[in-house]
């Protein structure tokens, strides 16, 4: 028993350490697979010995449903908002006010203003007790069970501190895109921006739902007085040491010029950041000075928010175009007069769906306010009603598919209108584009235009037709030269080696995104596992819900899908997962067992890391330098000294086992080894 509890403690410590490195130091301590293994071992032990399971365990992030709604809590100190400034003059005025009040030199901490929601977190002897939203600033809602699901929020600190910290819960762009994509596929209304999506996610009564959203957190305020922390700079450093994620991009400034340089820098990098910021927060560094400056009724005098100007403009709606997506969903897009927003020219704005057009009453001919939503896709904020020309009519969605003229359907509870004709050309072309896309089979050179002309020419009606294309056929297409035709044939052939997860994603099954495809493929292992899986089986896979399980089973039940798979199988596609669960550590076994590889140069169909991973999966070994004992040198484009060395070894010793493989030969070898195991 004490062995078990010792191991549990060790696992908790290891996982906590990994989480800390990942969320605070922004680096991975161990590969994901190993992390998953540790996590699983801990969960299994805790299941076997329920007495040893504790609330601070990394496995205990998701708890029960809050049936009654959230309770109100009073904040230890009011959670105020900041005064806003918008110009250089206003910053100068802020600094001047402070420097006259404190009579002396002042240092300031500048931080990014993360666009999320303010959260307070309470720790007792290092353990997370409870957390709350800002609410009206005086009382907030206690949302501990939801906050616990945010992996960036430590359940246990690295020292037994009793403190309150505050910070911003936010939704990274990657999570936002994924959620809206899932919602679009499910016909649910989309979130307008990451901030709204974060707010909605924190208000879920079921923490399991919050957990799925992928929220993150940055700590920015140390609330409980402490002798060790006398400045904001120290607070940020100490919080990171305690295990909180602290945004590393803060800066200590001493002059207005330095503050302005920071703002300019932040404005410049904001589009590259993986989360939204809406400005910069400037805080007096010393806490003693902060107290001296005090508060107004609404906000502290020692800090201000410099807000970036909203990126809005006005333009006329010239037309509303309809496009039919892969799943048949009909999406309207407004074509607008070109207008310059934040340095780029915008001529289209997404309308998401019919409801949005109706709610905002957007009509062709209207003057509208357009805005870059979190700098992602421009959207229409509102119609300038005063400027509506005479004779406009409310926009009506068509009753029939704009491409194939089939009647459109709307499923119960869905917002999106769909074309349900499986033969709709728009859906077919979109399906081919999706299949070839980077996250799926990654067929370079097969974009929108080529897919469209392959379909129009009758060469490709369905995915398997791709694998029967010849260079001669491709040359018949407009704007297709010999070189690109040759490249395309090669890229299509190379995609045969893509693992099952990419194929599964590429098939474009409703609700099945990239991540879910990987999870499912890893669990079922190969295509036969997929073809025979039942809803129950699929649903038992972590993170796969009943709707998705049903969607997968429905897909593979159709004769068209079965025929598609049969043809792809015949054409020699790999159809096994990269890391099947059952054979997680193939290690020394596998078709390439005992063979050593060196990969050099640039590969065009897969990254070097992917290539190396596939070799290892097949049991092979990867080394860094070529020697007489190397079995294969995989030489990509622009291979240099390693290739020269291999050629020399072969010249000196023609009997050497060493073989030099082109990328094509390598891909063929991988495909061969995948079918032989
Ligand atoms: S300090 C007294 N620092 O901006 C308020 N706030 O109105 C102290 N925010 O409600 C807030 N990033 O939600 C601070 N680095 C940062 C921030 C930040 C985002 C939010 C916060 C606050 C609002 C200011």
Short mmCIF file of C-alpha atoms in Angstrom, two decimals, residues 374-648:
data_model
loop_
_atom_site.label_atom_id
_atom_site.label_comp_id
_atom_site.label_asym_id
_atom_site.label_seq_id
_atom_site.Cartn_x
_atom_site.Cartn_y
_atom_site.Cartn_z
CA UNK A 374 -9.93 39.95 -33.15
CA UNK A 375 -8.08 40.61 -36.39
CA UNK A 376 -9.33 37.35 -37.81
CA UNK A 377 -12.21 37.59 -40.25
CA UNK A 378 -13.92 40.89 -40.92
CA UNK A 379 -17.52 41.00 -39.81
CA UNK A 380 -20.40 43.40 -40.09
CA UNK A 381 -21.11 45.18 -36.81
CA UNK A 382 -24.28 46.98 -37.85
CA UNK A 383 -26.12 48.70 -40.61
CA UNK A 384 -25.98 52.49 -40.79
CA UNK A 385 -29.76 52.73 -41.02
CA UNK A 386 -29.77 56.48 -41.76
CA UNK A 387 -27.85 55.76 -44.93
CA UNK A 388 -30.13 53.02 -46.25
CA UNK A 389 -31.00 53.73 -49.88
CA UNK A 390 -34.58 53.55 -51.06
CA UNK A 391 -35.96 50.38 -52.49
CA UNK A 392 -33.85 47.84 -50.56
CA UNK A 393 -35.50 44.59 -49.54
CA UNK A 394 -34.74 42.24 -46.66
CA UNK A 395 -32.39 39.49 -47.75
CA UNK A 396 -34.00 36.12 -48.20
CA UNK A 397 -32.02 32.89 -48.21
CA UNK A 398 -32.73 30.70 -51.22
CA UNK A 399 -34.93 27.65 -50.89
CA UNK A 400 -32.78 25.70 -53.34
CA UNK A 401 -29.06 24.99 -53.56
CA UNK A 402 -27.33 27.75 -55.52
CA UNK A 403 -25.11 25.11 -57.13
CA UNK A 404 -27.21 22.01 -57.80
CA UNK A 405 -30.71 23.46 -57.38
CA UNK A 406 -31.76 20.71 -54.99
CA UNK A 407 -34.12 21.80 -52.20
CA UNK A 408 -32.24 23.01 -49.09
CA UNK A 409 -33.02 21.53 -45.68
CA UNK A 410 -32.68 22.76 -42.17
CA UNK A 411 -32.29 20.12 -39.49
CA UNK A 412 -34.13 20.59 -36.25
CA UNK A 413 -32.32 22.84 -33.85
CA UNK A 414 -29.84 23.90 -36.53
CA UNK A 415 -29.23 27.36 -37.87
CA UNK A 416 -27.52 26.34 -41.08
CA UNK A 417 -29.40 25.52 -44.26
CA UNK A 418 -27.92 22.50 -45.95
CA UNK A 419 -27.85 20.97 -49.37
CA UNK A 420 -28.37 17.28 -48.71
CA UNK A 421 -27.77 16.14 -52.27
CA UNK A 422 -24.72 13.84 -52.00
CA UNK A 423 -23.94 14.51 -55.65
CA UNK A 424 -23.93 18.32 -55.32
CA UNK A 425 -20.87 19.48 -57.30
CA UNK A 426 -20.00 22.13 -54.70
CA UNK A 427 -19.84 19.53 -51.96
CA UNK A 428 -17.78 17.22 -54.11
CA UNK A 429 -15.22 19.86 -54.98
CA UNK A 430 -15.02 20.96 -51.35
CA UNK A 431 -14.56 17.34 -50.32
CA UNK A 432 -11.58 17.01 -52.66
CA UNK A 433 -10.05 20.27 -51.44
CA UNK A 434 -10.47 19.16 -47.86
CA UNK A 435 -9.01 15.72 -48.53
CA UNK A 436 -5.88 17.29 -50.02
CA UNK A 437 -5.54 20.01 -47.39
CA UNK A 438 -2.53 20.35 -45.15
CA UNK A 439 -4.05 18.89 -42.00
CA UNK A 440 -5.46 15.97 -43.99
CA UNK A 441 -3.54 14.15 -46.74
CA UNK A 442 -1.33 17.17 -47.41
CA UNK A 443 -1.23 16.92 -51.20
CA UNK A 444 0.71 19.92 -52.34
CA UNK A 445 -0.50 21.52 -55.56
CA UNK A 446 -4.09 20.38 -55.12
CA UNK A 447 -5.82 23.56 -54.06
CA UNK A 448 -9.16 25.13 -54.86
CA UNK A 449 -8.48 25.88 -58.53
CA UNK A 450 -7.05 22.49 -59.42
CA UNK A 451 -9.78 20.64 -57.53
CA UNK A 452 -12.40 22.68 -59.35
CA UNK A 453 -10.96 21.96 -62.78
CA UNK A 454 -10.38 18.27 -61.98
CA UNK A 455 -14.05 18.05 -61.13
CA UNK A 456 -15.29 20.13 -64.07
CA UNK A 457 -13.22 18.13 -66.52
CA UNK A 458 -14.81 14.94 -65.24
CA UNK A 459 -11.43 13.46 -64.25
CA UNK A 460 -12.16 13.37 -60.55
CA UNK A 461 -15.68 12.86 -59.20
CA UNK A 462 -14.68 11.25 -55.94
CA UNK A 463 -11.55 10.95 -53.83
CA UNK A 464 -10.25 7.61 -55.17
CA UNK A 465 -10.22 9.01 -58.71
CA UNK A 466 -7.27 11.12 -57.60
CA UNK A 467 -5.07 8.05 -57.27
CA UNK A 468 -5.73 7.04 -60.87
CA UNK A 469 -4.72 10.33 -62.43
CA UNK A 470 -1.87 10.28 -64.90
CA UNK A 471 0.43 13.08 -65.93
CA UNK A 472 -1.00 12.96 -69.45
CA UNK A 473 -4.52 13.49 -68.12
CA UNK A 474 -3.44 16.38 -65.96
CA UNK A 475 -1.81 18.06 -68.93
CA UNK A 476 -5.26 18.39 -70.47
CA UNK A 477 -6.23 20.83 -67.74
CA UNK A 478 -5.92 24.53 -68.30
CA UNK A 479 -2.86 26.20 -66.84
CA UNK A 480 -1.20 22.88 -66.00
CA UNK A 481 2.40 22.59 -67.15
CA UNK A 482 4.50 19.49 -67.41
CA UNK A 483 6.43 20.16 -64.24
CA UNK A 484 3.37 20.86 -62.09
CA UNK A 485 1.55 17.85 -63.51
CA UNK A 486 4.51 15.68 -62.65
CA UNK A 487 4.75 17.15 -59.16
CA UNK A 488 1.06 16.64 -58.56
CA UNK A 489 1.14 12.98 -59.57
CA UNK A 490 4.06 12.48 -57.21
CA UNK A 491 2.41 14.35 -54.36
CA UNK A 492 -0.75 12.28 -54.76
CA UNK A 493 1.26 9.05 -54.75
CA UNK A 494 3.24 10.16 -51.71
CA UNK A 495 0.03 10.83 -49.79
CA UNK A 496 -0.66 7.08 -49.84
CA UNK A 497 1.76 6.77 -46.94
CA UNK A 498 -0.25 9.16 -44.76
CA UNK A 499 -1.49 7.42 -41.63
CA UNK A 500 -5.10 6.57 -40.87
CA UNK A 501 -5.69 9.66 -38.73
CA UNK A 502 -5.12 11.95 -41.67
CA UNK A 503 -7.21 9.79 -43.96
CA UNK A 504 -10.04 9.74 -41.44
CA UNK A 505 -9.91 13.52 -41.11
CA UNK A 506 -9.60 13.88 -44.88
CA UNK A 507 -12.79 11.94 -45.54
CA UNK A 508 -14.64 14.93 -44.15
CA UNK A 509 -17.03 13.11 -41.88
CA UNK A 510 -19.35 15.50 -40.09
CA UNK A 511 -18.16 16.56 -36.63
CA UNK A 512 -14.82 14.78 -37.05
CA UNK A 513 -12.07 17.35 -36.72
CA UNK A 514 -8.34 16.82 -36.84
CA UNK A 515 -7.95 16.05 -33.17
CA UNK A 516 -10.90 13.68 -32.93
CA UNK A 517 -9.67 11.86 -36.04
CA UNK A 518 -6.32 11.28 -34.36
CA UNK A 519 -7.94 10.03 -31.18
CA UNK A 520 -10.23 7.65 -33.02
CA UNK A 521 -7.56 6.37 -35.42
CA UNK A 522 -5.13 5.76 -32.58
CA UNK A 523 -7.74 3.74 -30.75
CA UNK A 524 -9.06 1.62 -33.58
CA UNK A 525 -5.64 1.13 -35.15
CA UNK A 526 -6.59 0.43 -38.73
CA UNK A 527 -9.32 0.83 -41.31
CA UNK A 528 -10.97 -2.49 -40.50
CA UNK A 529 -11.29 -1.36 -36.93
CA UNK A 530 -13.13 1.68 -38.22
CA UNK A 531 -15.37 -0.17 -40.63
CA UNK A 532 -16.55 -2.53 -37.92
CA UNK A 533 -16.70 -0.12 -34.96
CA UNK A 534 -20.04 0.31 -33.23
CA UNK A 535 -21.38 3.51 -31.72
CA UNK A 536 -20.77 2.09 -28.24
CA UNK A 537 -17.17 1.24 -29.02
CA UNK A 538 -16.41 4.65 -30.43
CA UNK A 539 -18.20 6.40 -27.61
CA UNK A 540 -16.06 4.59 -25.07
CA UNK A 541 -12.99 6.38 -26.45
CA UNK A 542 -12.11 9.37 -24.25
CA UNK A 543 -13.33 12.67 -25.70
CA UNK A 544 -15.54 11.04 -28.33
CA UNK A 545 -19.17 11.92 -27.72
CA UNK A 546 -22.30 10.11 -28.87
CA UNK A 547 -23.01 12.51 -31.73
CA UNK A 548 -19.60 12.10 -33.23
CA UNK A 549 -19.64 8.32 -32.72
CA UNK A 550 -22.98 8.15 -34.52
CA UNK A 551 -21.74 10.36 -37.32
CA UNK A 552 -18.73 8.07 -37.92
CA UNK A 553 -20.82 4.91 -37.89
CA UNK A 554 -23.39 6.49 -40.22
CA UNK A 555 -20.67 7.49 -42.62
CA UNK A 556 -19.10 4.04 -42.90
CA UNK A 557 -22.51 2.43 -43.19
CA UNK A 558 -23.22 4.05 -46.55
CA UNK A 559 -22.45 1.97 -49.65
CA UNK A 560 -20.73 4.97 -51.22
CA UNK A 561 -18.28 5.23 -48.32
CA UNK A 562 -17.62 1.49 -48.32
CA UNK A 563 -16.87 1.55 -52.00
CA UNK A 564 -14.65 4.58 -51.57
CA UNK A 565 -12.63 2.80 -48.88
CA UNK A 566 -12.40 -0.40 -50.90
CA UNK A 567 -10.96 1.51 -53.83
CA UNK A 568 -8.49 3.40 -51.66
CA UNK A 569 -7.36 0.15 -50.11
CA UNK A 570 -6.77 -1.35 -53.54
CA UNK A 571 -4.83 1.73 -54.53
CA UNK A 572 -2.39 1.00 -51.71
CA UNK A 573 -3.13 3.64 -49.11
CA UNK A 574 -1.56 3.02 -45.73
CA UNK A 575 -4.75 2.88 -43.64
CA UNK A 576 -3.06 2.18 -40.32
CA UNK A 577 -2.60 4.66 -37.49
CA UNK A 578 0.72 6.26 -36.71
CA UNK A 579 0.73 5.09 -33.13
CA UNK A 580 -1.94 2.46 -32.62
CA UNK A 581 -2.85 2.08 -28.96
CA UNK A 582 -2.45 -1.68 -28.94
CA UNK A 583 1.12 -1.50 -30.18
CA UNK A 584 2.11 1.72 -28.47
CA UNK A 585 5.76 0.89 -28.06
CA UNK A 586 6.83 -1.17 -30.99
CA UNK A 587 10.40 -0.38 -30.09
CA UNK A 588 12.67 -2.99 -31.46
CA UNK A 589 10.06 -4.77 -33.53
CA UNK A 590 8.49 -3.82 -36.81
CA UNK A 591 9.26 -4.16 -40.47
CA UNK A 592 12.25 -1.83 -40.29
CA UNK A 593 13.68 -3.39 -37.11
CA UNK A 594 17.43 -3.26 -36.93
CA UNK A 595 17.74 -0.78 -39.78
CA UNK A 596 19.43 2.53 -39.20
CA UNK A 597 18.46 5.67 -41.07
CA UNK A 598 19.84 9.12 -41.66
CA UNK A 599 17.48 11.74 -43.07
CA UNK A 600 18.97 14.77 -44.80
CA UNK A 601 17.89 17.63 -47.07
CA UNK A 602 14.38 18.99 -47.47
CA UNK A 603 11.51 16.61 -48.05
CA UNK A 604 8.53 17.92 -49.97
CA UNK A 605 5.69 15.71 -48.80
CA UNK A 606 6.45 15.40 -45.12
CA UNK A 607 8.54 17.14 -42.52
CA UNK A 608 11.79 15.63 -41.41
CA UNK A 609 10.35 15.07 -37.94
CA UNK A 610 7.42 13.18 -39.46
CA UNK A 611 9.77 11.06 -41.53
CA UNK A 612 11.86 10.20 -38.48
CA UNK A 613 8.80 9.41 -36.45
CA UNK A 614 7.51 7.04 -39.08
CA UNK A 615 10.85 5.26 -39.21
CA UNK A 616 10.82 4.77 -35.47
CA UNK A 617 7.21 3.62 -35.59
CA UNK A 618 8.21 0.94 -38.03
CA UNK A 619 10.97 -0.21 -35.67
CA UNK A 620 13.87 1.54 -37.35
CA UNK A 621 16.54 3.71 -35.76
CA UNK A 622 17.42 7.27 -36.72
CA UNK A 623 20.92 8.61 -36.32
CA UNK A 624 22.54 11.91 -37.09
CA UNK A 625 25.56 10.99 -39.14
CA UNK A 626 26.34 8.63 -41.98
CA UNK A 627 28.77 5.80 -41.34
CA UNK A 628 29.59 2.44 -42.85
CA UNK A 629 26.96 0.95 -40.55
CA UNK A 630 24.12 3.14 -41.83
CA UNK A 631 21.51 1.19 -43.80
CA UNK A 632 19.63 4.02 -45.48
CA UNK A 633 20.33 7.62 -46.25
CA UNK A 634 17.12 9.42 -47.14
CA UNK A 635 18.21 12.32 -49.30
CA UNK A 636 15.75 15.14 -49.89
CA UNK A 637 16.17 18.30 -51.93
CA UNK A 638 19.46 20.16 -51.40
CA UNK A 639 21.08 17.28 -49.52
CA UNK A 640 24.69 18.24 -48.81
CA UNK A 641 27.67 16.74 -47.04
CA UNK A 642 25.86 13.66 -45.74
CA UNK A 643 24.94 12.68 -49.27
CA UNK A 644 28.52 13.24 -50.44
CA UNK A 645 29.79 11.11 -47.59
CA UNK A 646 27.35 8.29 -48.39
CA UNK A 647 28.39 8.36 -52.03
CA UNK A 648 32.01 8.12 -50.97
#
